């Protein structure tokens, strides 16, 4: 009963097989491998973007920070949700890689940025000209940190506000496949057609051993990204092992199949918790993360049974009256089983 994070799960067998198959003979290094050329062609095909530039890095933090550095100069600010991963979970990497750019936090319910709040935040910037930080870029996350999803129309509304004010948009897609699986739209509809300039396409949370793809829909930004990736220490010499993972991930829609499984398991878990006496959902369950509250007695039973998940926010405690609820975050992955979920629900049921 392991629900701490989709990072905690195993790599998919297809990915390990692809790495093993790649592990013969010699290949060009630093991204010049033949597999990387196939990955670029496949990404361009899937996203209907024949000129897109595609680069691979090993972590989501590197993907996000390097991308934002290409969009935001040191004297400017990135507008992101108040609970965005780039704001709360990356140890100021975006600020570091951009050379000091600021993050401006923007409100919105259930992890989704409110358009009016974004417009107000941008318009309030640089009121004193040279004395203030300047508007720099917009950063969105899909699926969000609250387990919810932006539709193409939601994204377009936000990117239009940014673009009207001269700002480009970065999309943290660590769980992009989960968002896509929930919506059933095309990858293009959920990215560049909705106004996204750079997409960080996640894989590590969805069955990969460790690789993220950065997709720059404007190839004019490509050379700067290449230089920043090298200067930042994120250009792999044995790059073919990154390429092998992404190539297998995108083959035969494996990425979407893995995400659909994770989403389905989260839906089963969410519905089961919501049906318990004294329980409720803190956010809608739209991807593979469940935010829910249930009585402390259930939390204590789960802890005793060895179940693993996070109280959310972490300052909470399961100490206290049995019938008072405590909120938690539970994340499902491609390897989460229905039996695991059912066992958990039985454990926390009064």
PDB file of N, CA, C and O in Angstrom, residues 276-306:
ATOM      1  N   UNK A 276     -16.525   6.839   2.262  1.00  0.00           N
ATOM      2  CA  UNK A 276     -16.393   6.500   3.679  1.00  0.00           C
ATOM      3  C   UNK A 276     -17.089   7.531   4.567  1.00  0.00           C
ATOM      4  O   UNK A 276     -17.115   8.718   4.240  1.00  0.00           O
ATOM      5  N   UNK A 277     -17.634   7.101   5.695  1.00  0.00           N
ATOM      6  CA  UNK A 277     -18.230   8.051   6.635  1.00  0.00           C
ATOM      7  C   UNK A 277     -17.194   9.067   7.124  1.00  0.00           C
ATOM      8  O   UNK A 277     -16.068   8.704   7.463  1.00  0.00           O
ATOM      9  N   UNK A 278     -17.568  10.341   7.111  1.00  0.00           N
ATOM     10  CA  UNK A 278     -16.686  11.384   7.608  1.00  0.00           C
ATOM     11  C   UNK A 278     -15.562  11.775   6.677  1.00  0.00           C
ATOM     12  O   UNK A 278     -14.670  12.527   7.071  1.00  0.00           O
ATOM     13  N   UNK A 279     -15.592  11.282   5.439  1.00  0.00           N
ATOM     14  CA  UNK A 279     -14.523  11.579   4.476  1.00  0.00           C
ATOM     15  C   UNK A 279     -15.001  12.556   3.410  1.00  0.00           C
ATOM     16  O   UNK A 279     -16.200  12.662   3.127  1.00  0.00           O
ATOM     17  N   UNK A 280     -14.056  13.260   2.800  1.00  0.00           N
ATOM     18  CA  UNK A 280     -14.373  14.131   1.673  1.00  0.00           C
ATOM     19  C   UNK A 280     -13.110  14.374   0.860  1.00  0.00           C
ATOM     20  O   UNK A 280     -11.995  14.201   1.345  1.00  0.00           O
ATOM     21  N   UNK A 281     -13.306  14.790  -0.392  1.00  0.00           N
ATOM     22  CA  UNK A 281     -12.183  15.112  -1.268  1.00  0.00           C
ATOM     23  C   UNK A 281     -11.815  16.585  -1.108  1.00  0.00           C
ATOM     24  O   UNK A 281     -12.694  17.450  -1.075  1.00  0.00           O
ATOM     25  N   UNK A 282     -10.508  16.861  -1.043  1.00  0.00           N
ATOM     26  CA  UNK A 282     -10.047  18.241  -0.960  1.00  0.00           C
ATOM     27  C   UNK A 282      -9.972  18.875  -2.342  1.00  0.00           C
ATOM     28  O   UNK A 282     -10.140  20.092  -2.487  1.00  0.00           O
ATOM     29  N   UNK A 283      -9.680  18.069  -3.364  1.00  0.00           N
ATOM     30  CA  UNK A 283      -9.629  18.534  -4.755  1.00  0.00           C
ATOM     31  C   UNK A 283     -10.284  17.469  -5.629  1.00  0.00           C
ATOM     32  O   UNK A 283     -10.271  16.277  -5.278  1.00  0.00           O
ATOM     33  N   UNK A 284     -10.821  17.855  -6.769  1.00  0.00           N
ATOM     34  CA  UNK A 284     -11.313  16.845  -7.707  1.00  0.00           C
ATOM     35  C   UNK A 284     -10.170  15.932  -8.138  1.00  0.00           C
ATOM     36  O   UNK A 284      -9.038  16.383  -8.311  1.00  0.00           O
ATOM     37  N   UNK A 285     -10.467  14.658  -8.325  1.00  0.00           N
ATOM     38  CA  UNK A 285      -9.453  13.708  -8.789  1.00  0.00           C
ATOM     39  C   UNK A 285      -9.579  13.596 -10.302  1.00  0.00           C
ATOM     40  O   UNK A 285     -10.516  12.989 -10.814  1.00  0.00           O
ATOM     41  N   UNK A 286      -8.628  14.200 -11.022  1.00  0.00           N
ATOM     42  CA  UNK A 286      -8.691  14.218 -12.478  1.00  0.00           C
ATOM     43  C   UNK A 286      -7.494  13.523 -13.130  1.00  0.00           C
ATOM     44  O   UNK A 286      -7.576  13.143 -14.294  1.00  0.00           O
ATOM     45  N   UNK A 287      -6.419  13.371 -12.390  1.00  0.00           N
ATOM     46  CA  UNK A 287      -5.241  12.678 -12.927  1.00  0.00           C
ATOM     47  C   UNK A 287      -4.938  11.491 -12.020  1.00  0.00           C
ATOM     48  O   UNK A 287      -5.802  10.662 -11.774  1.00  0.00           O
ATOM     49  N   UNK A 288      -3.726  11.404 -11.497  1.00  0.00           N
ATOM     50  CA  UNK A 288      -3.361  10.215 -10.725  1.00  0.00           C
ATOM     51  C   UNK A 288      -3.044  10.522  -9.267  1.00  0.00           C
ATOM     52  O   UNK A 288      -2.450   9.693  -8.579  1.00  0.00           O
ATOM     53  N   UNK A 289      -3.447  11.708  -8.789  1.00  0.00           N
ATOM     54  CA  UNK A 289      -3.232  12.073  -7.392  1.00  0.00           C
ATOM     55  C   UNK A 289      -4.568  12.310  -6.707  1.00  0.00           C
ATOM     56  O   UNK A 289      -5.472  12.926  -7.285  1.00  0.00           O
ATOM     57  N   UNK A 290      -4.669  11.830  -5.474  1.00  0.00           N
ATOM     58  CA  UNK A 290      -5.894  11.961  -4.695  1.00  0.00           C
ATOM     59  C   UNK A 290      -5.596  12.803  -3.460  1.00  0.00           C
ATOM     60  O   UNK A 290      -4.673  12.489  -2.696  1.00  0.00           O
ATOM     61  N   UNK A 291      -6.363  13.847  -3.270  1.00  0.00           N
ATOM     62  CA  UNK A 291      -6.274  14.671  -2.071  1.00  0.00           C
ATOM     63  C   UNK A 291      -7.592  14.505  -1.326  1.00  0.00           C
ATOM     64  O   UNK A 291      -8.643  14.941  -1.812  1.00  0.00           O
ATOM     65  N   UNK A 292      -7.534  13.867  -0.177  1.00  0.00           N
ATOM     66  CA  UNK A 292      -8.767  13.536   0.541  1.00  0.00           C
ATOM     67  C   UNK A 292      -8.537  13.568   2.043  1.00  0.00           C
ATOM     68  O   UNK A 292      -7.412  13.402   2.523  1.00  0.00           O
ATOM     69  N   UNK A 293      -9.634  13.778   2.769  1.00  0.00           N
ATOM     70  CA  UNK A 293      -9.594  13.761   4.231  1.00  0.00           C
ATOM     71  C   UNK A 293     -10.504  12.647   4.736  1.00  0.00           C
ATOM     72  O   UNK A 293     -11.577  12.410   4.185  1.00  0.00           O
ATOM     73  N   UNK A 294     -10.036  11.953   5.776  1.00  0.00           N
ATOM     74  CA  UNK A 294     -10.864  10.952   6.452  1.00  0.00           C
ATOM     75  C   UNK A 294     -10.457  10.924   7.923  1.00  0.00           C
ATOM     76  O   UNK A 294      -9.436  11.481   8.311  1.00  0.00           O
ATOM     77  N   UNK A 295     -11.278  10.304   8.770  1.00  0.00           N
ATOM     78  CA  UNK A 295     -11.044  10.382  10.215  1.00  0.00           C
ATOM     79  C   UNK A 295      -9.685   9.838  10.658  1.00  0.00           C
ATOM     80  O   UNK A 295      -9.116   8.933  10.039  1.00  0.00           O
ATOM     81  N   UNK A 296      -9.193  10.402  11.759  1.00  0.00           N
ATOM     82  CA  UNK A 296      -7.884  10.020  12.291  1.00  0.00           C
ATOM     83  C   UNK A 296      -7.812   8.536  12.620  1.00  0.00           C
ATOM     84  O   UNK A 296      -6.740   7.924  12.541  1.00  0.00           O
ATOM     85  N   UNK A 297      -8.905   7.959  13.010  1.00  0.00           N
ATOM     86  CA  UNK A 297      -8.889   6.525  13.325  1.00  0.00           C
ATOM     87  C   UNK A 297      -8.458   5.720  12.113  1.00  0.00           C
ATOM     88  O   UNK A 297      -7.707   4.741  12.221  1.00  0.00           O
ATOM     89  N   UNK A 298      -8.904   6.137  10.921  1.00  0.00           N
ATOM     90  CA  UNK A 298      -8.503   5.460   9.688  1.00  0.00           C
ATOM     91  C   UNK A 298      -7.045   5.661   9.367  1.00  0.00           C
ATOM     92  O   UNK A 298      -6.365   4.746   8.879  1.00  0.00           O
ATOM     93  N   UNK A 299      -6.535   6.861   9.640  1.00  0.00           N
ATOM     94  CA  UNK A 299      -5.110   7.123   9.414  1.00  0.00           C
ATOM     95  C   UNK A 299      -4.247   6.257  10.333  1.00  0.00           C
ATOM     96  O   UNK A 299      -3.219   5.726   9.915  1.00  0.00           O
ATOM     97  N   UNK A 300      -4.688   6.121  11.575  1.00  0.00           N
ATOM     98  CA  UNK A 300      -3.903   5.308  12.519  1.00  0.00           C
ATOM     99  C   UNK A 300      -3.925   3.838  12.109  1.00  0.00           C
ATOM    100  O   UNK A 300      -2.912   3.127  12.226  1.00  0.00           O
ATOM    101  N   UNK A 301      -5.061   3.388  11.606  1.00  0.00           N
ATOM    102  CA  UNK A 301      -5.145   2.001  11.128  1.00  0.00           C
ATOM    103  C   UNK A 301      -4.237   1.794   9.919  1.00  0.00           C
ATOM    104  O   UNK A 301      -3.569   0.755   9.791  1.00  0.00           O
ATOM    105  N   UNK A 302      -4.197   2.791   9.043  1.00  0.00           N
ATOM    106  CA  UNK A 302      -3.335   2.695   7.856  1.00  0.00           C
ATOM    107  C   UNK A 302      -1.867   2.660   8.256  1.00  0.00           C
ATOM    108  O   UNK A 302      -1.082   1.875   7.715  1.00  0.00           O
ATOM    109  N   UNK A 303      -1.490   3.515   9.189  1.00  0.00           N
ATOM    110  CA  UNK A 303      -0.109   3.532   9.654  1.00  0.00           C
ATOM    111  C   UNK A 303       0.270   2.192  10.277  1.00  0.00           C
ATOM    112  O   UNK A 303       1.363   1.656  10.014  1.00  0.00           O
ATOM    113  N   UNK A 304      -0.608   1.627  11.071  1.00  0.00           N
ATOM    114  CA  UNK A 304      -0.332   0.346  11.717  1.00  0.00           C
ATOM    115  C   UNK A 304      -0.186  -0.785  10.697  1.00  0.00           C
ATOM    116  O   UNK A 304       0.572  -1.735  10.915  1.00  0.00           O
ATOM    117  N   UNK A 305      -0.899  -0.654   9.578  1.00  0.00           N
ATOM    118  CA  UNK A 305      -0.843  -1.683   8.533  1.00  0.00           C
ATOM    119  C   UNK A 305       0.330  -1.488   7.581  1.00  0.00           C
ATOM    120  O   UNK A 305       0.532  -2.299   6.677  1.00  0.00           O
ATOM    121  N   UNK A 306       1.087  -0.402   7.769  1.00  0.00           N
ATOM    122  CA  UNK A 306       2.249  -0.166   6.930  1.00  0.00           C
ATOM    123  C   UNK A 306       1.978   0.612   5.663  1.00  0.00           C
ATOM    124  O   UNK A 306       2.856   0.695   4.784  1.00  0.00           O
TER     125      UNK A 306
END
